[in-house]
PDB file of C-alpha atoms and ligand atoms in Angstrom:
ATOM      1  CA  UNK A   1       0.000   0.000   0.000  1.00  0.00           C
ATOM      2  CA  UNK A   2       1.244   3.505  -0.958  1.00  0.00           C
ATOM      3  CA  UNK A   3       2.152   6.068   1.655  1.00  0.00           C
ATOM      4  CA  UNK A   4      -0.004   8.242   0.422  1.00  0.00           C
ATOM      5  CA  UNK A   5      -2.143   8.109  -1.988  1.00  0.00           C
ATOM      6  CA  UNK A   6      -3.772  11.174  -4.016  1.00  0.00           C
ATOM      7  CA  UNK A   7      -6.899   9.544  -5.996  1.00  0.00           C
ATOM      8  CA  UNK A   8      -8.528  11.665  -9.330  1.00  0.00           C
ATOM      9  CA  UNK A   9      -8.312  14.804  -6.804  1.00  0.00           C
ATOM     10  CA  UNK A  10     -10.762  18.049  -8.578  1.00  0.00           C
ATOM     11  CA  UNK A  11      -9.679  21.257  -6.802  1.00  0.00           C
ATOM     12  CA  UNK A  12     -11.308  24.324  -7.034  1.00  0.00           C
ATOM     13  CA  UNK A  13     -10.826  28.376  -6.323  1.00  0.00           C
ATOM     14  CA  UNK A  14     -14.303  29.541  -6.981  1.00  0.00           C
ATOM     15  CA  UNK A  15     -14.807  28.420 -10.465  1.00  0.00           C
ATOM     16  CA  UNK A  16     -11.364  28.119 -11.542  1.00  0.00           C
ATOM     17  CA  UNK A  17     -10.440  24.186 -11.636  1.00  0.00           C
ATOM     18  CA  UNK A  18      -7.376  24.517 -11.034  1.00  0.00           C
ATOM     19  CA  UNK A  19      -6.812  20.311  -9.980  1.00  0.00           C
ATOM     20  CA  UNK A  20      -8.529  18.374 -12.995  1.00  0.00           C
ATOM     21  CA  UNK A  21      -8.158  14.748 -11.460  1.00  0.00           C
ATOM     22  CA  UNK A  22      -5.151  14.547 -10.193  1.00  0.00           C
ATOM     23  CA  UNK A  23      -3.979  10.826  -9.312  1.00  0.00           C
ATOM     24  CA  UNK A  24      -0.448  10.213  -7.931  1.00  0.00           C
ATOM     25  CA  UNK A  25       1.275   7.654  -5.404  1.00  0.00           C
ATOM     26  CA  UNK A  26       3.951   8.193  -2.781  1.00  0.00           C
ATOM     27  CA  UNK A  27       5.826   5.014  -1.513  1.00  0.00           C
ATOM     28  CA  UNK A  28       6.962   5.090   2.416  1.00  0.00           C
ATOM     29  CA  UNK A  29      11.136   5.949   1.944  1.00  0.00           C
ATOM     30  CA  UNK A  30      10.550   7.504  -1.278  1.00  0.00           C
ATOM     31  CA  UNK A  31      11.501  11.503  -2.208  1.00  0.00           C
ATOM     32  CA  UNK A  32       8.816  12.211  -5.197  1.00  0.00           C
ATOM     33  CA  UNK A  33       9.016  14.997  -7.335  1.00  0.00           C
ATOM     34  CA  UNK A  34       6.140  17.461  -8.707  1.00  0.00           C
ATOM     35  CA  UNK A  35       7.431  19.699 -11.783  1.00  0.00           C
ATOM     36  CA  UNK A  36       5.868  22.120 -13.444  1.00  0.00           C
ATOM     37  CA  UNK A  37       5.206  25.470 -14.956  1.00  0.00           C
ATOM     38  CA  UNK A  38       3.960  28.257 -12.857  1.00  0.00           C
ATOM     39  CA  UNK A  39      -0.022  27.774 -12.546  1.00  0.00           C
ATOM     40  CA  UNK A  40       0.346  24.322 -13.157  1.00  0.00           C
ATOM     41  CA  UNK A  41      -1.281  23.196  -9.614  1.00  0.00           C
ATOM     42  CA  UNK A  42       1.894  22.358  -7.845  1.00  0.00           C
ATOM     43  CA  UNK A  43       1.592  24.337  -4.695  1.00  0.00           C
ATOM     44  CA  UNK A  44      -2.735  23.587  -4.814  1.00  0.00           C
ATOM     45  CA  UNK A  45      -1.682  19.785  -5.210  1.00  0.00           C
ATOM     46  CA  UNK A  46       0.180  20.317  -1.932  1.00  0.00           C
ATOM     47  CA  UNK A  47      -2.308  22.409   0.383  1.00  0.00           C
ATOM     48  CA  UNK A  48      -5.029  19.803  -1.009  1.00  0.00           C
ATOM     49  CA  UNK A  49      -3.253  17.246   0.194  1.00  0.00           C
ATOM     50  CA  UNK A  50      -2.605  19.354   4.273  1.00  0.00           C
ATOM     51  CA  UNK A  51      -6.361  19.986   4.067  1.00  0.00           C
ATOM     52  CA  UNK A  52      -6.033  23.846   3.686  1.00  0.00           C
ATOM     53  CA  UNK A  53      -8.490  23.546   0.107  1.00  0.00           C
ATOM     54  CA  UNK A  54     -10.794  20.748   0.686  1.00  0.00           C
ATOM     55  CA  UNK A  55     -11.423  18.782  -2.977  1.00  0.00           C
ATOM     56  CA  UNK A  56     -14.739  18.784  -4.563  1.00  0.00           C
ATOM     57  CA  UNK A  57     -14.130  15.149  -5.793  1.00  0.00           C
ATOM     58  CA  UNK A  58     -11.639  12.248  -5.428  1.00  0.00           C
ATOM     59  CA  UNK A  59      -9.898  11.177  -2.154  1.00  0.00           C
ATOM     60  CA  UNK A  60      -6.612  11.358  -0.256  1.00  0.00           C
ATOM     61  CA  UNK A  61      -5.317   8.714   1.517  1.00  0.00           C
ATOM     62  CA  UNK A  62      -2.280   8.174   4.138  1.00  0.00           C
ATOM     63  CA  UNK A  63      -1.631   4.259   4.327  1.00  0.00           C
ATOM     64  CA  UNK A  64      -4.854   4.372   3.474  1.00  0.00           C
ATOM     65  CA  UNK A  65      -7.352   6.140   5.575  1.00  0.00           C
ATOM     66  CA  UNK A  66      -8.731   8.857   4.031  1.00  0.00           C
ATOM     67  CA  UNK A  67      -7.687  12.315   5.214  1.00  0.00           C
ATOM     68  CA  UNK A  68      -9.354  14.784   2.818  1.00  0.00           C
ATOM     69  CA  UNK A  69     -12.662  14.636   5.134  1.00  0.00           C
ATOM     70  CA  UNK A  70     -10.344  15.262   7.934  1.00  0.00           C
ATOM     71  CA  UNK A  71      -9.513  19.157   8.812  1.00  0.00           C
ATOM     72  CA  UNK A  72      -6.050  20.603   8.793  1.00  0.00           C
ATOM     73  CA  UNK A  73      -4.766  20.191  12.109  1.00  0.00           C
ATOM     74  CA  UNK A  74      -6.058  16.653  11.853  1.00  0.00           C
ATOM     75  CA  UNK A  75      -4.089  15.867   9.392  1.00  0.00           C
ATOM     76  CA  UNK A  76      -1.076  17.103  10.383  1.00  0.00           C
ATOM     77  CA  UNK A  77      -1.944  15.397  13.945  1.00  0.00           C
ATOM     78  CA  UNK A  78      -1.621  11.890  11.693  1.00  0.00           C
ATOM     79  CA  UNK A  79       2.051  12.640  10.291  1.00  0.00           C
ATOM     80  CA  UNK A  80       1.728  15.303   7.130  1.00  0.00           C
ATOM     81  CA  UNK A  81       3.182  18.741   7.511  1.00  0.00           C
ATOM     82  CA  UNK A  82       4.428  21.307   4.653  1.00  0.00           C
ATOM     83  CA  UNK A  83       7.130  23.750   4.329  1.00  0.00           C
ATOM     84  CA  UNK A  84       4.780  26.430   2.543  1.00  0.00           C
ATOM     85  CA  UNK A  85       6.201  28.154  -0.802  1.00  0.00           C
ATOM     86  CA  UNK A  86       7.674  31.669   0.147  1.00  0.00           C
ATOM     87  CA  UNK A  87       8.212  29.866   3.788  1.00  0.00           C
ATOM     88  CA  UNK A  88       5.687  31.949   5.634  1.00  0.00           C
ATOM     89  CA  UNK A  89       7.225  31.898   8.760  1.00  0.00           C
ATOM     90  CA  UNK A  90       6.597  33.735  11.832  1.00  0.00           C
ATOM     91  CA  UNK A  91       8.182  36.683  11.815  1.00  0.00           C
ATOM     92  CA  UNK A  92       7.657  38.365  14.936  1.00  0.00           C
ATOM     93  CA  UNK A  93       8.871  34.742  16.680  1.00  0.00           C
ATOM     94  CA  UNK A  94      12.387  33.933  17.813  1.00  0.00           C
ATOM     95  CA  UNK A  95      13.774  30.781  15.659  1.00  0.00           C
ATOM     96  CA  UNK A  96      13.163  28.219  18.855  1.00  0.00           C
ATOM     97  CA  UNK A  97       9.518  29.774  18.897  1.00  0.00           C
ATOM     98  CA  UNK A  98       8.825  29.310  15.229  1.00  0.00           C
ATOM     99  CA  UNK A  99      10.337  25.672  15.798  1.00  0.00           C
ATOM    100  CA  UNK A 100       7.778  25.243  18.725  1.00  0.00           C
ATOM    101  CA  UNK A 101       4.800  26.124  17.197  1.00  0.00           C
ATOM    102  CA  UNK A 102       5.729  23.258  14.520  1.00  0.00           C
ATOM    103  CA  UNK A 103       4.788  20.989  17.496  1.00  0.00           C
ATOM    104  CA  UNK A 104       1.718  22.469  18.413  1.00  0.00           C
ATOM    105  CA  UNK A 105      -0.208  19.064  18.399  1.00  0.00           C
ATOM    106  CA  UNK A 106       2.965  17.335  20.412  1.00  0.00           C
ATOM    107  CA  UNK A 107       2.631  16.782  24.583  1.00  0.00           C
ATOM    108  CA  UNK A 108       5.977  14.993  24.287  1.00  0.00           C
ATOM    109  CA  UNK A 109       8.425  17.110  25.987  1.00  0.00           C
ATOM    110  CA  UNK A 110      11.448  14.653  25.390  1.00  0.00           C
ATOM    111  CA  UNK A 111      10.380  14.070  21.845  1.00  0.00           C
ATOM    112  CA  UNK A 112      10.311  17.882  20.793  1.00  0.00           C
ATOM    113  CA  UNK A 113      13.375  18.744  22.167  1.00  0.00           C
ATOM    114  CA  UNK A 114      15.023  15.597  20.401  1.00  0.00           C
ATOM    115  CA  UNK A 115      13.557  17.036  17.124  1.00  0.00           C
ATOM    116  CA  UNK A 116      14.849  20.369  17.995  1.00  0.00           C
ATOM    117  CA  UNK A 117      18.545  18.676  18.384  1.00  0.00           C
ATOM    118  CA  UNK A 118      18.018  17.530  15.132  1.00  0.00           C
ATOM    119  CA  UNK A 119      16.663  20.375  13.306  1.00  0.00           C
ATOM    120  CA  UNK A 120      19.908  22.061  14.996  1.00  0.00           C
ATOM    121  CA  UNK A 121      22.017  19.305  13.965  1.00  0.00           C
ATOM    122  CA  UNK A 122      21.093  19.367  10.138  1.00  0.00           C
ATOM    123  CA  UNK A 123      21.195  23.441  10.175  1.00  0.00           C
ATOM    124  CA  UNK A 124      23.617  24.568  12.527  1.00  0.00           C
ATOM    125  CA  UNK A 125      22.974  27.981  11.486  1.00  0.00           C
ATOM    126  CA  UNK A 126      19.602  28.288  13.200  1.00  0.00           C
ATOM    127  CA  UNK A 127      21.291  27.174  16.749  1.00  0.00           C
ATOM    128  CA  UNK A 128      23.609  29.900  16.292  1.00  0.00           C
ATOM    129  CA  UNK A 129      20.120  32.597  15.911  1.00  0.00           C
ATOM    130  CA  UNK A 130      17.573  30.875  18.354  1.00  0.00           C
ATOM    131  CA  UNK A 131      17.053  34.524  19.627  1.00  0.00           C
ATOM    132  CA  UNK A 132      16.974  35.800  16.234  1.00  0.00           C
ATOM    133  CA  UNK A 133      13.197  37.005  15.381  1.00  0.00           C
ATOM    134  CA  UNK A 134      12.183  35.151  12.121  1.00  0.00           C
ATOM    135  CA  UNK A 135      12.033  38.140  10.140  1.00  0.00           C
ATOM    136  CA  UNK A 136      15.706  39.086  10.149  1.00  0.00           C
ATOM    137  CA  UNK A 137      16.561  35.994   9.152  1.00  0.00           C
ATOM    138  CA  UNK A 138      18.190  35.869   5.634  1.00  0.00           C
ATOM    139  CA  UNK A 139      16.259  34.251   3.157  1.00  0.00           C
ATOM    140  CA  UNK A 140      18.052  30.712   2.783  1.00  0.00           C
ATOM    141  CA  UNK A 141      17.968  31.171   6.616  1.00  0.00           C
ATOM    142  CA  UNK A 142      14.016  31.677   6.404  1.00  0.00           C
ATOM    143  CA  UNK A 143      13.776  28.692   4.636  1.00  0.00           C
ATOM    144  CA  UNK A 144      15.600  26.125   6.793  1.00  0.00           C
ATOM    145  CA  UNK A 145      13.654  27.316   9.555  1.00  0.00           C
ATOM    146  CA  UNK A 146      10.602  26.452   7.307  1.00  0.00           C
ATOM    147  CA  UNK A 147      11.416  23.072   6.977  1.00  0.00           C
ATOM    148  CA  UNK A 148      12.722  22.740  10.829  1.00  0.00           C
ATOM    149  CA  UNK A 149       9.560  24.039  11.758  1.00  0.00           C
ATOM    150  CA  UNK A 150       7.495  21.578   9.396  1.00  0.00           C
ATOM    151  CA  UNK A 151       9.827  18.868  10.869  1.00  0.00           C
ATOM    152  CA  UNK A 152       8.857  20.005  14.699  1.00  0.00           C
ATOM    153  CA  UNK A 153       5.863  17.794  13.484  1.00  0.00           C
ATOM    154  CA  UNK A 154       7.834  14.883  12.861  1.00  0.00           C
ATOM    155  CA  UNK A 155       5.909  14.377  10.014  1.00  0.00           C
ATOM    156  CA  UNK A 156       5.734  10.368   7.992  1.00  0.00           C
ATOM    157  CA  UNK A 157       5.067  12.280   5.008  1.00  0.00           C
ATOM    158  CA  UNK A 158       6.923  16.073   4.626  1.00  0.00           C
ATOM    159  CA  UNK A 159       5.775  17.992   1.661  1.00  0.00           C
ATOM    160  CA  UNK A 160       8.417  20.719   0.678  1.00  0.00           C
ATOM    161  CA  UNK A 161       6.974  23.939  -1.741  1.00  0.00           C
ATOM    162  CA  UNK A 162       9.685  25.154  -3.552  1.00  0.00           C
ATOM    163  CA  UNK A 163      12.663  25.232  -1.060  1.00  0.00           C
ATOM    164  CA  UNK A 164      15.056  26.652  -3.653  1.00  0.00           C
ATOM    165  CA  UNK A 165      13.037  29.667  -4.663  1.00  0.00           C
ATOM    166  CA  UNK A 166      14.918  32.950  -4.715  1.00  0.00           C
ATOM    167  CA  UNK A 167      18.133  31.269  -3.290  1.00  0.00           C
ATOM    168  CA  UNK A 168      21.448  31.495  -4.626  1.00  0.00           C
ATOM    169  CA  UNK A 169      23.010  28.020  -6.341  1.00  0.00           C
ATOM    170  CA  UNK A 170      25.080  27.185  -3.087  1.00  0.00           C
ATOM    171  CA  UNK A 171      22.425  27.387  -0.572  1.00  0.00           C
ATOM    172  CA  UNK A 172      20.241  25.169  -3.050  1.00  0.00           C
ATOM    173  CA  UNK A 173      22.799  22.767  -2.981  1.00  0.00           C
ATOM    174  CA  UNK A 174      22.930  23.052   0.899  1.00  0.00           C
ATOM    175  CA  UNK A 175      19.209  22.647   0.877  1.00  0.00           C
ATOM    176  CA  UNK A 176      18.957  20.105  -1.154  1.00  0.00           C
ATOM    177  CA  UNK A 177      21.577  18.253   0.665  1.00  0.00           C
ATOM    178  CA  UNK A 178      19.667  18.177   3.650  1.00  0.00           C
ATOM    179  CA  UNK A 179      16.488  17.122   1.463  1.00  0.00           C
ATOM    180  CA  UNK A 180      18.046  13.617   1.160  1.00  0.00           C
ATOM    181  CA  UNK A 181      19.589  13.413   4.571  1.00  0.00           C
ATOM    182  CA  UNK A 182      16.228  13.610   5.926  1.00  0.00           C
ATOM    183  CA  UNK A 183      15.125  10.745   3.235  1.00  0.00           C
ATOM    184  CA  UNK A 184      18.173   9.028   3.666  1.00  0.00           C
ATOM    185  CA  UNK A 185      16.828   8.739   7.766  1.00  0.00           C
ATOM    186  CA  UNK A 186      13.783   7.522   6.776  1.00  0.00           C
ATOM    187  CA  UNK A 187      11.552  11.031   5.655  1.00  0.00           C
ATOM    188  CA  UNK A 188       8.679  10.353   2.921  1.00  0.00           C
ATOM    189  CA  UNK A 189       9.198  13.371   1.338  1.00  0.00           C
ATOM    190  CA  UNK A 190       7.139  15.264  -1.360  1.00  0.00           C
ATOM    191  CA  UNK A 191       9.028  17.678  -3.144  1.00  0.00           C
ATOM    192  CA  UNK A 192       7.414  20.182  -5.593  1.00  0.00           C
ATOM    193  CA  UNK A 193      10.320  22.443  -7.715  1.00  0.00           C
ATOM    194  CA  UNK A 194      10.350  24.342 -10.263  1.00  0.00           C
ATOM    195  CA  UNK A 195      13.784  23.910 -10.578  1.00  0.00           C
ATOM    196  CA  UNK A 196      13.540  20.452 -12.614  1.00  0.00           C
ATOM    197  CA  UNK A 197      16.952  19.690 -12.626  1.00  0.00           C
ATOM    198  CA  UNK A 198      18.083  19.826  -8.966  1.00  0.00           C
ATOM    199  CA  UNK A 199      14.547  17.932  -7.871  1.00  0.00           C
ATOM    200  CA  UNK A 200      15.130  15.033 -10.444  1.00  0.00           C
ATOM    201  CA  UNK A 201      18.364  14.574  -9.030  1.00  0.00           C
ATOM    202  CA  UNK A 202      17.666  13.902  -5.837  1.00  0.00           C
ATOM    203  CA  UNK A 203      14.208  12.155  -6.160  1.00  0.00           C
ATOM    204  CA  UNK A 204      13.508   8.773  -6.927  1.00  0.00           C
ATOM    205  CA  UNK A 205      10.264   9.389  -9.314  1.00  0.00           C
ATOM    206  CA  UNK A 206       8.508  12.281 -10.270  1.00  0.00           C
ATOM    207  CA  UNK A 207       5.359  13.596 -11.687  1.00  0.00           C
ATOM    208  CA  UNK A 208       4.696  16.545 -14.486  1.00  0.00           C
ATOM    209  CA  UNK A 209       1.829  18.742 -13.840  1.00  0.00           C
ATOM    210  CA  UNK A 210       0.551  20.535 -16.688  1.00  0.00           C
ATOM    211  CA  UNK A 211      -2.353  22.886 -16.256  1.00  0.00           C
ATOM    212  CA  UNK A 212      -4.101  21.229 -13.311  1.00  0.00           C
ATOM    213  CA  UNK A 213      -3.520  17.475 -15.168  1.00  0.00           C
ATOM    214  CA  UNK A 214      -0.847  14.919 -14.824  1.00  0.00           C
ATOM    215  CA  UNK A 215       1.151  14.689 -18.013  1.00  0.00           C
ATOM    216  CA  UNK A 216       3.649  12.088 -17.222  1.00  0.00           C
ATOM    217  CA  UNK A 217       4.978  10.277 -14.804  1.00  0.00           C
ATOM    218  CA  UNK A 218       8.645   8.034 -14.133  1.00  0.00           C
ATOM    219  CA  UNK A 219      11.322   6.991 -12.266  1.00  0.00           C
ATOM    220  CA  UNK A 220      13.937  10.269 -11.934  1.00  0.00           C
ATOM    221  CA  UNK A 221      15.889   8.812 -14.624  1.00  0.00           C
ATOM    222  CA  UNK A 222      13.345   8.412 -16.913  1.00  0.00           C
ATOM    223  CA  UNK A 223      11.892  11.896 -16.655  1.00  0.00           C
ATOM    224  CA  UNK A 224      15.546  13.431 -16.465  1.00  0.00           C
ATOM    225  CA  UNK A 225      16.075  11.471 -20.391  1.00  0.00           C
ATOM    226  CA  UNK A 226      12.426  12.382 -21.646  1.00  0.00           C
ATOM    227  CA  UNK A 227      12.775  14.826 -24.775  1.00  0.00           C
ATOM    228  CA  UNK A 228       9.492  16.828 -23.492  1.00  0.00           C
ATOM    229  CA  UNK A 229      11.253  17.167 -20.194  1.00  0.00           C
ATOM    230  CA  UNK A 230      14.553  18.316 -21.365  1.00  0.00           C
ATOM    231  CA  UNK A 231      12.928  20.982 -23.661  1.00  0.00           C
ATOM    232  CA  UNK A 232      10.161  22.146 -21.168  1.00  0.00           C
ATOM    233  CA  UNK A 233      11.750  22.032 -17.813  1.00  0.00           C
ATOM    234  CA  UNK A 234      15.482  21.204 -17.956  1.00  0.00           C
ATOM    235  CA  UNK A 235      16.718  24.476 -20.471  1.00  0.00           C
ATOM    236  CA  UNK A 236      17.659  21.508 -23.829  1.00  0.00           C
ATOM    237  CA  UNK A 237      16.666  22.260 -27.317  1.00  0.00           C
TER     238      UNK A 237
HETATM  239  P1  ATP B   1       3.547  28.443  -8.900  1.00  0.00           P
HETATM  240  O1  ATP B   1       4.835  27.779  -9.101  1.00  0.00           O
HETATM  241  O2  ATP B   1       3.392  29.698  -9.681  1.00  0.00           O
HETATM  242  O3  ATP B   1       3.123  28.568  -7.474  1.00  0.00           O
HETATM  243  P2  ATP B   1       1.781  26.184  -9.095  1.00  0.00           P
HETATM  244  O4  ATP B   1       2.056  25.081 -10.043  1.00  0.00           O
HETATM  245  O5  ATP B   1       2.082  25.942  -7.663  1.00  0.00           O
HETATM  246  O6  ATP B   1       2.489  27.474  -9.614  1.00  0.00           O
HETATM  247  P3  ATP B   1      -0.860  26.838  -8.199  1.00  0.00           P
HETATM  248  O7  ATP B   1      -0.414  27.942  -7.310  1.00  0.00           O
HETATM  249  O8  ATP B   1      -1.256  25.566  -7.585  1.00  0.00           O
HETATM  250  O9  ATP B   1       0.246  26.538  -9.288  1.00  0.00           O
HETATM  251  O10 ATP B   1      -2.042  27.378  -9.121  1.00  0.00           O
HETATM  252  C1  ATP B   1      -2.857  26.544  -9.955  1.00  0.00           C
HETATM  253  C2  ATP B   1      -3.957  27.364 -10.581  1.00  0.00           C
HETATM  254  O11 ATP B   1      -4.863  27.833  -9.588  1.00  0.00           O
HETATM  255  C3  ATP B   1      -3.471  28.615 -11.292  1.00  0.00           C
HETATM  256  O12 ATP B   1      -4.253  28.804 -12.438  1.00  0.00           O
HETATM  257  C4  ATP B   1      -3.700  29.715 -10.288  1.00  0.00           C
HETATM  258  O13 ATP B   1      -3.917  30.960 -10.930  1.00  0.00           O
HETATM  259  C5  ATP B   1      -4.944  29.248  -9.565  1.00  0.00           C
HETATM  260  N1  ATP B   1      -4.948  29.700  -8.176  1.00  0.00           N
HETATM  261  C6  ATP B   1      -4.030  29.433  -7.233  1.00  0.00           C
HETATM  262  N2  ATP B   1      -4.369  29.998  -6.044  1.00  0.00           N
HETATM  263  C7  ATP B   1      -5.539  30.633  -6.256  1.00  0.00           C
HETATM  264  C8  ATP B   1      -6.424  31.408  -5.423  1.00  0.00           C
HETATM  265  N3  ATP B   1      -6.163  31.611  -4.122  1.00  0.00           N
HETATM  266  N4  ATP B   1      -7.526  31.925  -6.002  1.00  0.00           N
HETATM  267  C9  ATP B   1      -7.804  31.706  -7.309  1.00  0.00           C
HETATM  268  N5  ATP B   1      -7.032  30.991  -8.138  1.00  0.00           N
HETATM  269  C10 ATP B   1      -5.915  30.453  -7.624  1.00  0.00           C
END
């Protein structure tokens, strides 16, 4: 049985259907990829599947119990949390408060402060400002606190929204690095990029979106040799 499981999922804003059946599978240990062109339905794929837009047909499972009836903090209670595109982290919070409020739903004492050794253990940088308000935080800074914060969850299934945007190459590479440590520990991980090339090297399959549809699917490899791919998404001719 998959992970998780995202079953002909129909998403709407109003009247815009912006998800137009959307099936895809994530196995438990696996880092899957979601590329795709801006608008495509990466990030609405994503807060779909953390309950924040509720679908208006198909189903969402997690080793399969469904989870789309469920509301937000429910889900997130049963092991999925998201480090949001553009971060959104608290800015008015120290780093160690924006790391607490990722374990809202947690009474384990012992087990949040282990996560917090490990969040500080895989970005060393956010020990050194655990004072620091989010806000002044730089912006590859901002986004490791994002993911520490989604991982104060200790989430069986972490869905990442664009962790590379606006960063410069070497911080991507940092980021990224971390990305598969956290697989590499055992982290189902969901990873939605625009930037095709760095995702498909570090996933092991990967989905295209195209306007709200699925238009292929593959191992990493596969999708990294596909013609369409190469011309679309990885800058070939
Ligand atoms: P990006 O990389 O630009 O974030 P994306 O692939 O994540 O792109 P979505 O943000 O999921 O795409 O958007 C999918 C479609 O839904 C787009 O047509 C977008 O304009 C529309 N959409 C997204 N959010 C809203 C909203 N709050 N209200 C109305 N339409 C929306």
């Amino acid at each position: 049985m998959a992970m998780l499981e995202v079953r002909d999922v129909h998403t709407y804003y109003g009247n815009i259907h912006a998800l137009k059946g959307v099936s895809l599978t994530i196995d438990k240990g696996e880092i899957v990829t979601l590329i795709g062109a801006n608008g495509a339905g990466k990030s609405t794929t994503l807060n779909t599947i953390c309950g924040l837009i509720k679908p208006r047909q198909g189903s969402i499972l997690l080793e399969g119990q469904e989870i789309h009836v469920k509301p937000a903090h429910q889900i997130v209670g049963l092991g999925i949390s998201q480090a949001p595109e553009g971060r959104r982290i608290f800015s008015r919070l120290t780093v160690r408060e924006n790391l607490e409020m990722g374990a809202f739903l947690r009474r384990d004492l012992d087990g949040i402060q282990r996560d917090m050794e490990r969040v500080f253990t895989l970005f060393p940088r956010l020990k050194e400002r655990i004072k620091q308000v989010g806000g002044t935080l730089s912006g590859g800074e901002q986004q490791m606190l994002a993911i520490g914060r989604a991982l104060m969850a200790n989430p069986r299934v972490l869905l990442l929204d664009e962790p590379s945007m606006g960063l410069a190459p070497l911080l991507v590479e940092e980021i990224f690095e971390v990305v598969s440590q956290l697989n590499g520990a055992g982290t189902t991980i969901l990873l939605v990029e625009q930037n095709a090339l760095m995702a498909l090297s570090i996933a092991h399959r990967g989905y295209v979106l195209e306007t709200g549809r699925v238009a292929l699917a593959g191992s990493a490899a596969e999708l990294r040799e596909n013609p369409e791919v190469q011309r679309a998404y990885l800058g070939g001719n």
